[in-house]
Coordinates of C-alpha atoms in Angstrom, one line a residue:
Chain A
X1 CA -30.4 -37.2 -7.1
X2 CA -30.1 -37.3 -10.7
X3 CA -33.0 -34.5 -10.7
X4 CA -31.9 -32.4 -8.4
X5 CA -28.3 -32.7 -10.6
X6 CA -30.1 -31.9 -13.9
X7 CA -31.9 -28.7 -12.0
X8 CA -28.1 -27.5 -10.4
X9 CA -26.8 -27.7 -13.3
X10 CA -29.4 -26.0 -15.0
X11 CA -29.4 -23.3 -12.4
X12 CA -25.7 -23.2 -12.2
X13 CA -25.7 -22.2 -16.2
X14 CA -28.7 -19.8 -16.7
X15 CA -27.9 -17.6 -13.6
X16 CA -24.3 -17.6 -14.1
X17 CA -25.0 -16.3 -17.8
X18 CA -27.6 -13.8 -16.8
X19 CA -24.8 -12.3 -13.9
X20 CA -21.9 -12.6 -16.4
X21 CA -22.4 -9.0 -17.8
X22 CA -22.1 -7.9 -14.0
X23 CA -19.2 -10.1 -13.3
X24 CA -17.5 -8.9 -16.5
X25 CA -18.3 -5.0 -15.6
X26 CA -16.5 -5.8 -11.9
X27 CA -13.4 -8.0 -13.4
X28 CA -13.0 -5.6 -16.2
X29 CA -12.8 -2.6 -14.1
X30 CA -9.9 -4.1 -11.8
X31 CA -7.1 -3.7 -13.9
X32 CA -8.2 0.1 -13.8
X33 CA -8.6 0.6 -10.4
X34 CA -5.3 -2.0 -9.8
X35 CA -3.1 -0.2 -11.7
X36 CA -4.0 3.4 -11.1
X37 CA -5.7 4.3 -14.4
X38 CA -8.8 5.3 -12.1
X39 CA -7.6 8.8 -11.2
X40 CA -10.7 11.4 -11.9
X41 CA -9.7 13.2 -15.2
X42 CA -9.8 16.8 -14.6
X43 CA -12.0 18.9 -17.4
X44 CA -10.9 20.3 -20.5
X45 CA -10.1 23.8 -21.2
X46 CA -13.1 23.4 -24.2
X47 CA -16.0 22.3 -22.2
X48 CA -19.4 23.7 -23.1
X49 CA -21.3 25.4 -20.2
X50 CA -25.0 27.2 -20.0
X51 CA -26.2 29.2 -17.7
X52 CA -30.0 29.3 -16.4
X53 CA -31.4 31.9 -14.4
X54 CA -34.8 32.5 -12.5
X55 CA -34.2 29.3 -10.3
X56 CA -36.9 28.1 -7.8
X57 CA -34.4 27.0 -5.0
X58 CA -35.7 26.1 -1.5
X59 CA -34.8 29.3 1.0
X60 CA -33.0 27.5 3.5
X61 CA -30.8 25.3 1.6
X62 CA -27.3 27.1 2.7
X63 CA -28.4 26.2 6.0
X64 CA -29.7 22.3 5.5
X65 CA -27.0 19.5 5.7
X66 CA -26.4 16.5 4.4
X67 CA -29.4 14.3 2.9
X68 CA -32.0 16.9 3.3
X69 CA -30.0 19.3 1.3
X70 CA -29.5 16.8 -1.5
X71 CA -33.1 16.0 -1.4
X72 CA -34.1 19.9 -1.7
X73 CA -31.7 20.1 -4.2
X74 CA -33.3 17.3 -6.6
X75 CA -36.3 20.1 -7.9
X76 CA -33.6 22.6 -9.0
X77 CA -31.6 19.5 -10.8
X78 CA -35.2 19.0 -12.3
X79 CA -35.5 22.7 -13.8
X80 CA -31.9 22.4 -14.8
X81 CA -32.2 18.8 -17.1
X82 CA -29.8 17.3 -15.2
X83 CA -30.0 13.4 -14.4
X84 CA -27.8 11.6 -12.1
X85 CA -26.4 10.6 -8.4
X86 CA -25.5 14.1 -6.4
X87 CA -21.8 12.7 -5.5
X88 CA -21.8 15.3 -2.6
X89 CA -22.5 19.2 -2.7
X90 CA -19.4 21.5 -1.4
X91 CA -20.8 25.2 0.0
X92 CA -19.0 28.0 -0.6
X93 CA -20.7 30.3 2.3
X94 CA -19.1 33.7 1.3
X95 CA -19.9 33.6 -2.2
X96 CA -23.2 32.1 -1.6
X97 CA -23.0 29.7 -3.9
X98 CA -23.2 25.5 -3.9
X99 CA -20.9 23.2 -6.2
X100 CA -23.0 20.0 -7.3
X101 CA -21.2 17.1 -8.7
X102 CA -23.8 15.0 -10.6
X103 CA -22.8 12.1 -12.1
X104 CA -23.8 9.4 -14.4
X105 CA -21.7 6.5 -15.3
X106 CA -20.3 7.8 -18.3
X107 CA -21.5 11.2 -17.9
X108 CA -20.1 14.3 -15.4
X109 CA -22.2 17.7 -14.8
X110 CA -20.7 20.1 -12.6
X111 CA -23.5 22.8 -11.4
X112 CA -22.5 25.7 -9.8
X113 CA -25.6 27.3 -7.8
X114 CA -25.6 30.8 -6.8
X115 CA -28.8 30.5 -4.3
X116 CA -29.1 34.3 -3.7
X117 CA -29.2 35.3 -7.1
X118 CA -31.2 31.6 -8.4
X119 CA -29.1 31.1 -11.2
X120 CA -26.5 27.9 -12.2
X121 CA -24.0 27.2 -14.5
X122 CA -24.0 23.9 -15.6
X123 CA -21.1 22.1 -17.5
X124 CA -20.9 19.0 -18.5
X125 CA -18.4 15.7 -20.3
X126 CA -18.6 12.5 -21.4
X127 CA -16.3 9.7 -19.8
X128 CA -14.8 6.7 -21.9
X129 CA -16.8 3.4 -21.2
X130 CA -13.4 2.3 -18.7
X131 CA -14.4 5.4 -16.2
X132 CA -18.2 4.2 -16.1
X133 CA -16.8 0.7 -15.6
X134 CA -14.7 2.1 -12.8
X135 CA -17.5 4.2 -11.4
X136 CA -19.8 1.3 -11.5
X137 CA -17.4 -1.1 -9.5
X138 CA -17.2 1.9 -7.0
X139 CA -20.6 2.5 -5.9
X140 CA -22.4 2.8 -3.6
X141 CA -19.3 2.3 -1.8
X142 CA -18.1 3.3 1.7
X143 CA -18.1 6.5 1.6
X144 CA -20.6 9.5 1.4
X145 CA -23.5 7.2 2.9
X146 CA -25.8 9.8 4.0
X147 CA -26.1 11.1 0.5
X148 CA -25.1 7.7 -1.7
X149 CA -28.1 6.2 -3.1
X150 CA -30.1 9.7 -4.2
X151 CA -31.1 9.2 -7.6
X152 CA -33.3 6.2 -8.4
X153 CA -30.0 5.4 -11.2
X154 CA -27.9 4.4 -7.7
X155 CA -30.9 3.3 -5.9
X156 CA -31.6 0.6 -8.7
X157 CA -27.7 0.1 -9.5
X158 CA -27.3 -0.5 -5.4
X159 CA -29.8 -3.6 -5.8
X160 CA -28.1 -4.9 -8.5
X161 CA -24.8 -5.1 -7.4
X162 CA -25.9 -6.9 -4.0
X163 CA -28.0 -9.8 -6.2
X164 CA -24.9 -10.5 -8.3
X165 CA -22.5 -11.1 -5.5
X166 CA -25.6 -13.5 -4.1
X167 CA -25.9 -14.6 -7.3
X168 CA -22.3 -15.3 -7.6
X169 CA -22.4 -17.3 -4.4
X170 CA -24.6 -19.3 -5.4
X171 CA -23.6 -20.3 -8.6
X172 CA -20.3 -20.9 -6.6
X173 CA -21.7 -23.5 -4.9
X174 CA -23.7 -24.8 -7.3
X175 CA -20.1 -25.1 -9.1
X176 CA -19.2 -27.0 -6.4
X177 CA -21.7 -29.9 -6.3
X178 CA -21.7 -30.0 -9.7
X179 CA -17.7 -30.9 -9.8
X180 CA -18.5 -33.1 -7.1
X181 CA -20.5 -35.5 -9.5
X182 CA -17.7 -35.5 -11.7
X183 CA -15.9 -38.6 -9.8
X184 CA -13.2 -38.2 -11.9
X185 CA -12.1 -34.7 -11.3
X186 CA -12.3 -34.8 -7.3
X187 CA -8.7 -35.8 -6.7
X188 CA -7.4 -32.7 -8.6
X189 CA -10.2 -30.4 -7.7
X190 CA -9.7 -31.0 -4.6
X191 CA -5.7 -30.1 -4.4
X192 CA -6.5 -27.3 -6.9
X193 CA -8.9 -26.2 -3.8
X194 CA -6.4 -26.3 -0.5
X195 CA -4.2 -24.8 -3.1
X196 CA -6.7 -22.0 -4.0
X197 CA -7.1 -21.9 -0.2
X198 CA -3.5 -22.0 0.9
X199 CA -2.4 -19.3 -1.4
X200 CA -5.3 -16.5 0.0
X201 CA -4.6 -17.3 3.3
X202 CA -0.5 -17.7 3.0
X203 CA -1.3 -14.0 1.4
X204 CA -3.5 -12.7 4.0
X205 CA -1.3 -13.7 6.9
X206 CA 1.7 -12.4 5.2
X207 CA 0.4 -9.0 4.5
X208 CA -1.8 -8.5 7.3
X209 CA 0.3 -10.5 10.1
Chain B
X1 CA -9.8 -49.3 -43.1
X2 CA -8.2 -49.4 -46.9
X3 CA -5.1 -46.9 -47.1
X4 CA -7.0 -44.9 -49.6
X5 CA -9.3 -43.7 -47.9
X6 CA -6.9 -43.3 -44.4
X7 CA -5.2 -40.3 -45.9
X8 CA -9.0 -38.9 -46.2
X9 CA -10.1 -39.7 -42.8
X10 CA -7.1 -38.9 -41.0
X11 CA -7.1 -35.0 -41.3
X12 CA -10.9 -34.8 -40.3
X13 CA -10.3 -37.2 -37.5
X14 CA -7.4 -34.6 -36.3
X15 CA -9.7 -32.0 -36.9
X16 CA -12.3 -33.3 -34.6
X17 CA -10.2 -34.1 -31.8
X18 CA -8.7 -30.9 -32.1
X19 CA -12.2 -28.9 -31.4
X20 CA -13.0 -31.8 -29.1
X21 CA -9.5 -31.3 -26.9
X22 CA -10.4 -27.6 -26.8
X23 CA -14.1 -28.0 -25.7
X24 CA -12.6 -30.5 -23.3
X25 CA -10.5 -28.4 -21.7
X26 CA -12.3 -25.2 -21.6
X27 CA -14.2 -27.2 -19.8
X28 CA -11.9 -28.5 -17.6
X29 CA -10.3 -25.1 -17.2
X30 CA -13.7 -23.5 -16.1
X31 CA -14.0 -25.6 -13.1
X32 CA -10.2 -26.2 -12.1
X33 CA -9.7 -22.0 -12.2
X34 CA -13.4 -22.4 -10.2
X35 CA -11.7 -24.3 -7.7
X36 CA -8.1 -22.8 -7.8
X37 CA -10.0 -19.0 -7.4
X38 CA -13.0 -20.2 -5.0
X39 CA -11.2 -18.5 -1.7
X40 CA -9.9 -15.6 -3.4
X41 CA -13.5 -14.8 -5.3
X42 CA -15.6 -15.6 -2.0
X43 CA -13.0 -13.3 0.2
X44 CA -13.9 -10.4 -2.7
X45 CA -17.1 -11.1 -3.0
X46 CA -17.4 -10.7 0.5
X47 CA -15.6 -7.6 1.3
X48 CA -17.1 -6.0 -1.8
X49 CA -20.8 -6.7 1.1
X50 CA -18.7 -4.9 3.6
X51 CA -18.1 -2.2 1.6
X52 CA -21.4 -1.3 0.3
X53 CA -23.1 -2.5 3.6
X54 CA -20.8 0.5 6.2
X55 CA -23.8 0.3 8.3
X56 CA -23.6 -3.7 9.5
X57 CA -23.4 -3.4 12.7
X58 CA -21.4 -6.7 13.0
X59 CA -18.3 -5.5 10.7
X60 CA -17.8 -2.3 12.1
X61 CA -13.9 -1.8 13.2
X62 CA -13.3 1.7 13.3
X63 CA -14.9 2.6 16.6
X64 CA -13.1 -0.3 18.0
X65 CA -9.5 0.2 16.7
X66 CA -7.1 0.7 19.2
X67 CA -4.2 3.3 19.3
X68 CA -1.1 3.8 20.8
X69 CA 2.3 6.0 20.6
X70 CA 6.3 5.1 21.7
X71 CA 9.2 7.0 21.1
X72 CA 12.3 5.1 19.6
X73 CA 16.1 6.3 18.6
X74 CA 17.6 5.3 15.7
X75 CA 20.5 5.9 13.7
X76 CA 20.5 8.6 10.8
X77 CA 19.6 6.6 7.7
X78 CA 22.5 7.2 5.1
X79 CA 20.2 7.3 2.3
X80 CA 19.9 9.8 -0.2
X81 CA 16.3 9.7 -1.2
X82 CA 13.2 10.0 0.3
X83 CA 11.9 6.1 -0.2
X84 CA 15.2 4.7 0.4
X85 CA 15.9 6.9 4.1
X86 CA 12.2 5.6 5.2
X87 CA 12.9 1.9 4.3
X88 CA 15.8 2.2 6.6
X89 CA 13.9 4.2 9.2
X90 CA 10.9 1.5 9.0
X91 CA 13.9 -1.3 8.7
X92 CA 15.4 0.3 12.2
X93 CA 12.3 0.2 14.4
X94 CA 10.7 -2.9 12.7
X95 CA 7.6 -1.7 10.8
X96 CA 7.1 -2.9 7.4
X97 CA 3.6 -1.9 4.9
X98 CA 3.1 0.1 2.2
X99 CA 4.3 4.0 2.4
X100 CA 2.0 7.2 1.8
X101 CA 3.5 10.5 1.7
X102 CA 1.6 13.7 3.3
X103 CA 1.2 16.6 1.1
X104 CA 3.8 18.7 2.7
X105 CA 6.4 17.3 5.1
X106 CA 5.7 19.4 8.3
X107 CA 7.0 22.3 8.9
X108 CA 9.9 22.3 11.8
X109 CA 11.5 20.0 10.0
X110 CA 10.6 16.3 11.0
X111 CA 10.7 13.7 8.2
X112 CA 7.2 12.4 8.3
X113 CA 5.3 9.7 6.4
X114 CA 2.7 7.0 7.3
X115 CA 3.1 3.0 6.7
X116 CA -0.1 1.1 5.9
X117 CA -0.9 -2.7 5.7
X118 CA -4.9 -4.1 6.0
X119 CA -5.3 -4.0 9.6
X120 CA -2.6 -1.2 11.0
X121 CA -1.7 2.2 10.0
X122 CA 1.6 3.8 11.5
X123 CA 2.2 7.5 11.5
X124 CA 5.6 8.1 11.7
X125 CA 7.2 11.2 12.3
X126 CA 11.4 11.6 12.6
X127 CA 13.4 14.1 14.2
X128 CA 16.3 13.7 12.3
X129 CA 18.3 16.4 14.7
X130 CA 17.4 14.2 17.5
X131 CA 17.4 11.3 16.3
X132 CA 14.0 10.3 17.6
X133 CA 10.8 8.4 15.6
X134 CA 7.9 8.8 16.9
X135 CA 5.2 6.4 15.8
X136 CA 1.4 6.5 16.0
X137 CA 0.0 2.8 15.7
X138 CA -3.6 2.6 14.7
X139 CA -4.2 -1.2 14.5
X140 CA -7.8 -2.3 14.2
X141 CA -9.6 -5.6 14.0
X142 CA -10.1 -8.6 11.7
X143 CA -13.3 -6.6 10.3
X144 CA -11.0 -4.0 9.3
X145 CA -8.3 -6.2 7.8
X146 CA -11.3 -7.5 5.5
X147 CA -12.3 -3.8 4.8
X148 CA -8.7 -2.9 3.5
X149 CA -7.8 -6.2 1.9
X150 CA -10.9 -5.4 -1.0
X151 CA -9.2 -2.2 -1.9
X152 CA -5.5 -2.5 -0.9
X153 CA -3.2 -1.8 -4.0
X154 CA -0.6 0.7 -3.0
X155 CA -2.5 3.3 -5.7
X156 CA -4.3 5.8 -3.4
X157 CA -5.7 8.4 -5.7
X158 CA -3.7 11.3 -4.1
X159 CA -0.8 12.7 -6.0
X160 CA 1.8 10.7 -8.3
X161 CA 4.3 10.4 -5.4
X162 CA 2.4 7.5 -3.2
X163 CA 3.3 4.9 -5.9
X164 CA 3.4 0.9 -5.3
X165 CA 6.5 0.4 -3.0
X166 CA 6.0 -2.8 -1.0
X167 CA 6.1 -6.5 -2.9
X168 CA 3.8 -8.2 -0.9
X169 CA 1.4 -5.2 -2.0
X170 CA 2.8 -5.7 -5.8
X171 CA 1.8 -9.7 -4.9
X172 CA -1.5 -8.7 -3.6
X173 CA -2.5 -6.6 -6.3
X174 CA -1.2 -9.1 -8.9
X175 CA -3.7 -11.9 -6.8
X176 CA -6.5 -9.2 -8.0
X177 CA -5.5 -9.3 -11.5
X178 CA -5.5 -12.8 -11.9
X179 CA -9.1 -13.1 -10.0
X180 CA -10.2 -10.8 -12.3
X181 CA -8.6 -12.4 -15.6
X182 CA -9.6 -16.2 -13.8
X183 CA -13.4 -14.6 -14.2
X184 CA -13.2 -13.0 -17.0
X185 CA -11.5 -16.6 -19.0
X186 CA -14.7 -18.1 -16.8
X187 CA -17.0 -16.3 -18.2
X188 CA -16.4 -16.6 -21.9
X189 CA -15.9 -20.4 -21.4
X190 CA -19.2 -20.6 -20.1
X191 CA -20.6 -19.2 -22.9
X192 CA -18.7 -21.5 -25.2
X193 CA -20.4 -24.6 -23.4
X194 CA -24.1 -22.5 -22.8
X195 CA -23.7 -22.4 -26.7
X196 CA -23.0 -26.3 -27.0
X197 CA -26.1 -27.5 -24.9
X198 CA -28.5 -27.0 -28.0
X199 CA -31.5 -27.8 -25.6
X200 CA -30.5 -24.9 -23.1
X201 CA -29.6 -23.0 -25.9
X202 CA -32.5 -20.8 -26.3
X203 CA -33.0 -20.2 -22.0
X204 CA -29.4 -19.5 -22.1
X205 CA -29.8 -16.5 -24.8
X206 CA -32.8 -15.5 -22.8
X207 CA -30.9 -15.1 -20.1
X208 CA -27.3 -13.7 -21.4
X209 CA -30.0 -11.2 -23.3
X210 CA -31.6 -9.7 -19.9
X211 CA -28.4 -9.6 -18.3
X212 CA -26.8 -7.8 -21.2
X213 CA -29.5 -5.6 -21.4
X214 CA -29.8 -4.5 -17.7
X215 CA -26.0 -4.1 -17.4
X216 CA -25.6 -2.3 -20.4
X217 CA -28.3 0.4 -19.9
X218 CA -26.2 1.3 -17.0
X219 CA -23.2 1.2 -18.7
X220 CA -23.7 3.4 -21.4
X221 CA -27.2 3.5 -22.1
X222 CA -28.4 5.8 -19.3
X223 CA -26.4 8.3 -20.0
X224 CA -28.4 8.9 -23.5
X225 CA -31.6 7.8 -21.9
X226 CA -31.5 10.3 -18.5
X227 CA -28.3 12.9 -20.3
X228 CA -28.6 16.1 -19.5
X229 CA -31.6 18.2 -21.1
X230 CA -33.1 21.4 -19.9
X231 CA -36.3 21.4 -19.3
X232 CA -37.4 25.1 -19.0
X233 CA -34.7 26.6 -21.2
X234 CA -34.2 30.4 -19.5
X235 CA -30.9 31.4 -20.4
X236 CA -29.2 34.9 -20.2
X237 CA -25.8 36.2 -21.6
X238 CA -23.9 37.3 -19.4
X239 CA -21.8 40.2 -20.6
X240 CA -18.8 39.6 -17.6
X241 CA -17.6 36.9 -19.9
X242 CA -15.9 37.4 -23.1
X243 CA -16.3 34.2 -25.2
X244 CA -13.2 33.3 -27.7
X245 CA -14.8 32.1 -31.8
X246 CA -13.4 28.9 -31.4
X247 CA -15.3 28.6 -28.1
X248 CA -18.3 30.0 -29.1
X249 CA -18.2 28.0 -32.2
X250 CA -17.9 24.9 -29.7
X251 CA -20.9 25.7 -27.5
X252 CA -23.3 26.9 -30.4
X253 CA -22.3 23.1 -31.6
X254 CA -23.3 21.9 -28.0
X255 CA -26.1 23.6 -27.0
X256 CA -29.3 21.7 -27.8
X257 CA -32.0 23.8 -30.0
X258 CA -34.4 26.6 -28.9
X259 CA -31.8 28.2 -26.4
X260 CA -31.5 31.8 -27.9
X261 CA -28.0 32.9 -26.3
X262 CA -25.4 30.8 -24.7
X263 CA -22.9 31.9 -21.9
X264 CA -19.6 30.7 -21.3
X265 CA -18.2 30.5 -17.8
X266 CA -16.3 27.0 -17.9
X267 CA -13.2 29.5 -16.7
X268 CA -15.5 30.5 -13.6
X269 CA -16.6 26.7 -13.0
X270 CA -13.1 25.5 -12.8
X271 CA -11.8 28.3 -10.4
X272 CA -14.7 28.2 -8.7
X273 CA -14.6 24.3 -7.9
X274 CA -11.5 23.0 -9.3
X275 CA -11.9 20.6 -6.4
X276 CA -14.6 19.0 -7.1
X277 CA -13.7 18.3 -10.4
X278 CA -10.3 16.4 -8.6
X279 CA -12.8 14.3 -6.8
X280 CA -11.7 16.4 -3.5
X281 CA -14.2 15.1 -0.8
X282 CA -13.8 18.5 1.4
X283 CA -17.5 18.5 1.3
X284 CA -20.1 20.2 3.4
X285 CA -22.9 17.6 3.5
X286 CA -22.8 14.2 3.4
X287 CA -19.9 12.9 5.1
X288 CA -20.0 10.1 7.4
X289 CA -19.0 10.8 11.0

């Protein structure tokens, strides 16, 4: 008992300091997203923008939907220099052109394809370390799922944010056996836990009932 | 002990029991907010799954929500403004939740808003010449509850009229901050006791290191490692566009080296998809259902 103790607790502290970056990224991020300070910032009068002509953009993409359009769209990114998760691609039919939101965590590109005459304008901004905190919290998300997950920075990020919520959990209950063994501390562990417990689910009713 | 040397001791011994009451009760603060916060972080934790999982077969809610519309009277609300004539509307026919205003309010004149809470959404549209509400219920199931409850703060992104309006939203959201502030006290006292276990000192830095490291490149340091560089420079000027000096100034300072002419057409990108840079998800490809 005393081993497996030592090796919980053990555990318990090198996991939890290894996920704390992540769990610091999430928590940080609420009092954004809490308190509307999350709204998407809309560009600057100033911001730089190139254009790049003589394209190779796949013939069919005004008619391909969805993932395979993002996927054909990846080789033109490519030839453009631009990194990042496509966040979804808007088609404007009668001006034969596509609008591709690319984004990084603290970095925006807006490209604006015109696929008839194979040239893009490509403008780009920075975002303050709170908006990438923000965006990280956010993704992959709910929404957009046939696209989310495009570039390998979402793919790997995707991953990442599922092992530290298991992570979390575990060192949870880890936590847990290790305040067990502290005899002392049951008694008011355990009324700080129905009150933890009474208080979500007082909450929940309430608003949900 | 001699009083000479009492007045000596004395302020080291206060000293010491001061540092050792603090590293006490960081301690003890680390596992009671633990405990206090266990429900709350495992319910987050949780629905954070949900949300990143949509395709879980077992959570899904929205094919299974269930919806139905009555007719009611009620009296005209004496109110003057907008907020305070829907509380009495939603007062009158026994709905309470969280308001959202439409865009525009419809066009033949009905006063029309809709009232959420995790778990219903009611559309409610008033005829205030006839003095009849009708209301749209959308109610869906416990999965859905657990869907809402992750994001529910009264702060849709949509316009600076759907502001917080409900307390037990205002309570909710408060809950959230102090989860997040309960981790985030958590987390630094952790790393004041990882520091004071000098044998798990070293495995600890280790692994505070790779976890800074991995978190951080995402952070911050992708941006510089993957930023935006072209690869096969071919620009043209494009003589549509007449660039201001102060602009031009700005993008000759911008553009990397080896590009021979720069154009400017920021005005073109924003009319062009002023949308998209409003985060407006009227997208062509890659929306769900």
């Amino acid at each position: 008992m005393r081993r497996l103790y030592l090796v919980t607790r053990d555990l318990h502290l090198y996991v939890g300091l290894f996920i704390s970056p992540f769990i610091l990224v999430f928590a940080v991020s609420v009092f954004y997203l809490v308190h509307g300070f999350a709204q998407r910032p809309a560009p600057g009068p100033l911001d730089a923008s190139r254009t790049v002509d003589n394209l190779t953009v796949p013939p069919d993409i005004a008619r391909m939907q969805g993932r395979a359009r993002v996927n054909a769209l990846r080789p033109v990114l490519d030839q453009l220099g631009v990194r990042g998760e496509i966040d979804f691609v808007r088609h404007l039919a009668s001006e034969h052109r596509l609008i591709v939101p690319v984004r990084l965590p603290d970095r925006d590109t807006i490209i604006t394809l015109d696929y008839d005459d194979k040239t893009a304008t490509v403008t780009s901004r920075g975002h303050a370390l709170a908006d990438a905190l923000v965006y990280l919290h956010k993704m992959p998300g709910p929404h957009n799922v046939d696209v989310r997950g495009n570039s390998p920075l979402m793919g790997a990020w995707r991953v990442l944010a599922d092992a530290t919520t298991y992570l979390f959990l575990f060192v949870t209950l880890s936590g847990i056996y290790l305040w067990l063994a502290l005899k002392a501390e049951r008694r008011v562990g355990l009324l700080l836990l129905c009150a933890g417990a009474g208080t979500v689910a007082g909450l929940v009713y309430v608003i949900a009932a | 002990m001699s009083s000479r040397l009492e007045g000596v001791v004395a302020p080291e011994r206060r000293e010491r029991s001061g540092a050792a009451v603090f590293l006490v009760w960081n301690r003890r603060l680390h596992y009671y907010l633990g405990l206090y916060l266990l429900f709350f972080s495992w319910l987050f934790v949780f629905t954070g799954l949900l949300l990143n999982h949509p395709g879980w077969e077992f959570a899904q809610f929205w094919p299974n929500r269930v919806q139905r519309t009555t007719e009611q009277q009620f009296q005209m609300p004496e109110a003057t403004t907008d907020v305070a004539r829907a509380r009495d509307l939603m007062q009158q026919v026994g709905i309470a939740g969280e308001i959202q205003w439409p865009g525009a309010q419809p066009t033949d004149g009905a006063f029309a808003f809709q009232v959420s809470r995790p778990g219903a959404v009611i559309d409610v549209k008033a005829d205030l010449r006839s003095n009849r509400v009708m209301l749209t219920r959308t109610e869906v199931n416990a999965w859905g509850v657990m869907h809402v409850l992750h994001t529910f703060t009264g702060m849709p992104a949509a316009g600076p009229r759907n502001q917080r309006d409900w307390i037990l939203t205002t309570a909710w959201a408060l809950s959230m901050d102090a989860v997040a502030a309960g981790l985030i006290f958590m987390v630094f006292s952790s790393y004041i006791m990882g520091y004071r276990l000098k044998a798990k000192r070293a495995g600890g830095t280790i692994a505070l290191a790779l976890g800074v490291v991995i978190c951080g490149a995402f952070v911050a340091g992708l941006g510089w490692l993957m930023g935006s560089r072209p690869v096969e420079p071919q620009i043209t000027s494009c003589p549509r566009t007449i660039m201001s000096p102060s602009l031009k100034r700005a993008v000759i300072a911008w553009a990397p080296s080896g590009m021979t002419s720069v154009t400017s057409s920021s005005t073109a990108v924003m009319d062009g998809a002023p949308s998209a840079w409003a985060g407006n998800t009227n997208v062509t490809s890659g929306m769900r259902g």
